[in-house]
PDB file of C-alpha atoms in Angstrom:
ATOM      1  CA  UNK A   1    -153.418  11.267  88.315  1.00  0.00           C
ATOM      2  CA  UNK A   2    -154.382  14.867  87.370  1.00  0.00           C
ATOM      3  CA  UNK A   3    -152.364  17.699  85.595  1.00  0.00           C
ATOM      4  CA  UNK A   4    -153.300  20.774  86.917  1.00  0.00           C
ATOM      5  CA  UNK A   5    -152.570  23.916  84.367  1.00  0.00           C
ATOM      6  CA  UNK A   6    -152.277  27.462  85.418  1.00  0.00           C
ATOM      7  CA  UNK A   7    -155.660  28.391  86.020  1.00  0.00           C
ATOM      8  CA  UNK A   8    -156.191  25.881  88.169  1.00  0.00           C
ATOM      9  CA  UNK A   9    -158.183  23.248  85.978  1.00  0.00           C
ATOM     10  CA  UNK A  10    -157.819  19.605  86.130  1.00  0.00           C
ATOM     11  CA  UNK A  11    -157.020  17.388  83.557  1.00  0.00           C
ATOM     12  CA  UNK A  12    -156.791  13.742  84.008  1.00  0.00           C
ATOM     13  CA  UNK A  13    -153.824  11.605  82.896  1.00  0.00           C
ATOM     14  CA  UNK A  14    -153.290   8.201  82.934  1.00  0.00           C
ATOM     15  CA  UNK A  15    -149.761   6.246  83.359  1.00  0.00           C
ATOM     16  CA  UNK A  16    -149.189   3.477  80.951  1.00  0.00           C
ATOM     17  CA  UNK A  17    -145.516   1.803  81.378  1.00  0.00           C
ATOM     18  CA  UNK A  18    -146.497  -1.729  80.112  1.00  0.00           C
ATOM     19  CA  UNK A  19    -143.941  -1.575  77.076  1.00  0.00           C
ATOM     20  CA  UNK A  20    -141.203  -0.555  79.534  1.00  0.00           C
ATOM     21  CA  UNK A  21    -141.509   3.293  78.030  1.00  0.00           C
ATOM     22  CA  UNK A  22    -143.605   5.511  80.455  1.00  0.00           C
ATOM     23  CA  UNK A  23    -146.748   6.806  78.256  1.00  0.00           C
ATOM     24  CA  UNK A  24    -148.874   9.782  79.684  1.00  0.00           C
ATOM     25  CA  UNK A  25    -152.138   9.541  78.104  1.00  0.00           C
ATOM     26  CA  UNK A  26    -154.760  12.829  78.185  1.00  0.00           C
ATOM     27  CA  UNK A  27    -158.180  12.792  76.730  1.00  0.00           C
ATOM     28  CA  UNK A  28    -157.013  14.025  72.910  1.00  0.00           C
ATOM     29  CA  UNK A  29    -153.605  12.917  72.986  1.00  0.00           C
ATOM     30  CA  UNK A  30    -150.577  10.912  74.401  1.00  0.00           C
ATOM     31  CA  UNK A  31    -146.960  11.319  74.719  1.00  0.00           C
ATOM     32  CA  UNK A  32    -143.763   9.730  76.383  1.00  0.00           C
ATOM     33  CA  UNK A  33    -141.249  10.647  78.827  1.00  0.00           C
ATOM     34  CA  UNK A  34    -138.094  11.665  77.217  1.00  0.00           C
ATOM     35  CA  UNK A  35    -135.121  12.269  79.654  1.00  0.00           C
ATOM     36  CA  UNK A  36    -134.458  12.785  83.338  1.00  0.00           C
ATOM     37  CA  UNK A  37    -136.755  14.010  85.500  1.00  0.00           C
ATOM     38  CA  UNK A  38    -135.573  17.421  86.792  1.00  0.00           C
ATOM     39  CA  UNK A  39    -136.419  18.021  90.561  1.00  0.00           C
ATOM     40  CA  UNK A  40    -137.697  21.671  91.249  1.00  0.00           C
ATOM     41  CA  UNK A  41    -138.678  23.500  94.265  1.00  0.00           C
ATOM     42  CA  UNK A  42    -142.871  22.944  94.048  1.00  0.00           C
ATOM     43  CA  UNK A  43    -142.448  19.377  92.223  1.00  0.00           C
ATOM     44  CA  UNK A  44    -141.094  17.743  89.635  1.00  0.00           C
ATOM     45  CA  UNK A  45    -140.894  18.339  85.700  1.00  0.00           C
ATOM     46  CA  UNK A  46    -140.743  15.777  83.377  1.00  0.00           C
ATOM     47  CA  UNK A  47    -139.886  16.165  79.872  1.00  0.00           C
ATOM     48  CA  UNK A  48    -142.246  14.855  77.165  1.00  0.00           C
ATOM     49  CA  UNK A  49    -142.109  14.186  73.177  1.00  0.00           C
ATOM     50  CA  UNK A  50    -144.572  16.262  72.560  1.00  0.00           C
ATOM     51  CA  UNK A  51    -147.522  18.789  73.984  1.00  0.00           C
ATOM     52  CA  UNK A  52    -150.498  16.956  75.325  1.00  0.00           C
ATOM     53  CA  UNK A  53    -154.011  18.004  73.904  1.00  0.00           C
ATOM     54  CA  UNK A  54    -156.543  18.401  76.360  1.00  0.00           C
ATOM     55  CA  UNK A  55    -159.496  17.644  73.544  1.00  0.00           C
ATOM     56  CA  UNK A  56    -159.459  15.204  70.979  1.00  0.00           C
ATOM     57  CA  UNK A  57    -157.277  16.421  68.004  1.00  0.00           C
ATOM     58  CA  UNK A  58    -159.484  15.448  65.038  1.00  0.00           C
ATOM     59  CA  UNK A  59    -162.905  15.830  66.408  1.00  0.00           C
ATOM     60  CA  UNK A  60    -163.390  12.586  66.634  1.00  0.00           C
ATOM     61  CA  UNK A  61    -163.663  10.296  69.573  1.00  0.00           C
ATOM     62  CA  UNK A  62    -163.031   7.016  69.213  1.00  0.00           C
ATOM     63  CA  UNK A  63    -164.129   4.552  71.465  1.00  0.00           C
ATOM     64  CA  UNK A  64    -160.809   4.031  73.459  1.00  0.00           C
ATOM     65  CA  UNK A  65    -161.342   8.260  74.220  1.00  0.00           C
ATOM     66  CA  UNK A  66    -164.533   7.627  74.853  1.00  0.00           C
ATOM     67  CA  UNK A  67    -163.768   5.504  77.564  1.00  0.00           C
ATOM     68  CA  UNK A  68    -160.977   8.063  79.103  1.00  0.00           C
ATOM     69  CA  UNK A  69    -163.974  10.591  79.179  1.00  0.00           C
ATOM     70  CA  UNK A  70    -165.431   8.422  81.239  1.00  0.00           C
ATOM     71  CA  UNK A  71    -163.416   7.522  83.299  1.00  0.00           C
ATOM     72  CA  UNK A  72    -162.197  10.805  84.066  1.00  0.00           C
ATOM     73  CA  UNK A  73    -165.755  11.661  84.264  1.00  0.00           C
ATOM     74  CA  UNK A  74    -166.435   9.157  87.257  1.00  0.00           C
ATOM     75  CA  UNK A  75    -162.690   9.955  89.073  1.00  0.00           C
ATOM     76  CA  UNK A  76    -163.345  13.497  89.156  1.00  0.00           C
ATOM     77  CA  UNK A  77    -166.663  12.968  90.846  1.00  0.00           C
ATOM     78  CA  UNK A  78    -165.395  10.338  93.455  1.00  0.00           C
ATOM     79  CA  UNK A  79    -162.344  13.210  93.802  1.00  0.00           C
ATOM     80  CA  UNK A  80    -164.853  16.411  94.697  1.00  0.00           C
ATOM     81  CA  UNK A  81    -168.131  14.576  95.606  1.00  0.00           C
ATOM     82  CA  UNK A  82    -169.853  18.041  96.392  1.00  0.00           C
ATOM     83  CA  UNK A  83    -169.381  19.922  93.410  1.00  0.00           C
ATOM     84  CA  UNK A  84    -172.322  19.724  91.076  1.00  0.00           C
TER      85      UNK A  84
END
């Protein structure tokens, strides 16, 4: 899944409900659902704990963000195969 912020960048998330709460995990930070989801005109919103950072909060990656860079890495390539 992808967040995509006003200027049109993508971000990848990943979904982690294995604990029963839903977890939204970004490449420097995670966060969980809080609330309803509120149904709006383009989408949906969701409300969250907290503010998801798009880099790594302490300037260091470990090796579990590490592997989200990769990953994300390797989705966004098999998502736009043409750009360079």
């Amino acid at each position: 899944r992808y967040l995509e912020d006003a200027l049109e960048a993508e971000m990848p998330l990943f979904v982690d409900n294995a604990d029963g709460d839903v977890t939204i995990i970004g490449l420097g930070s995670k966060t969980k659902l809080v609330g309803s989801e509120i149904v709006a005109c383009n989408g949906v919103l969701h409300m969250v704990q907290h503010c998801l950072l798009p880099f790594d909060g302490d300037n260091e990656l470990d090796i579990a963000q590490k592997q989200r860079l990769v990953d994300a890495k390797r989705a966004l390539e098999l998502r736009y195969p043409d750009r360079p």
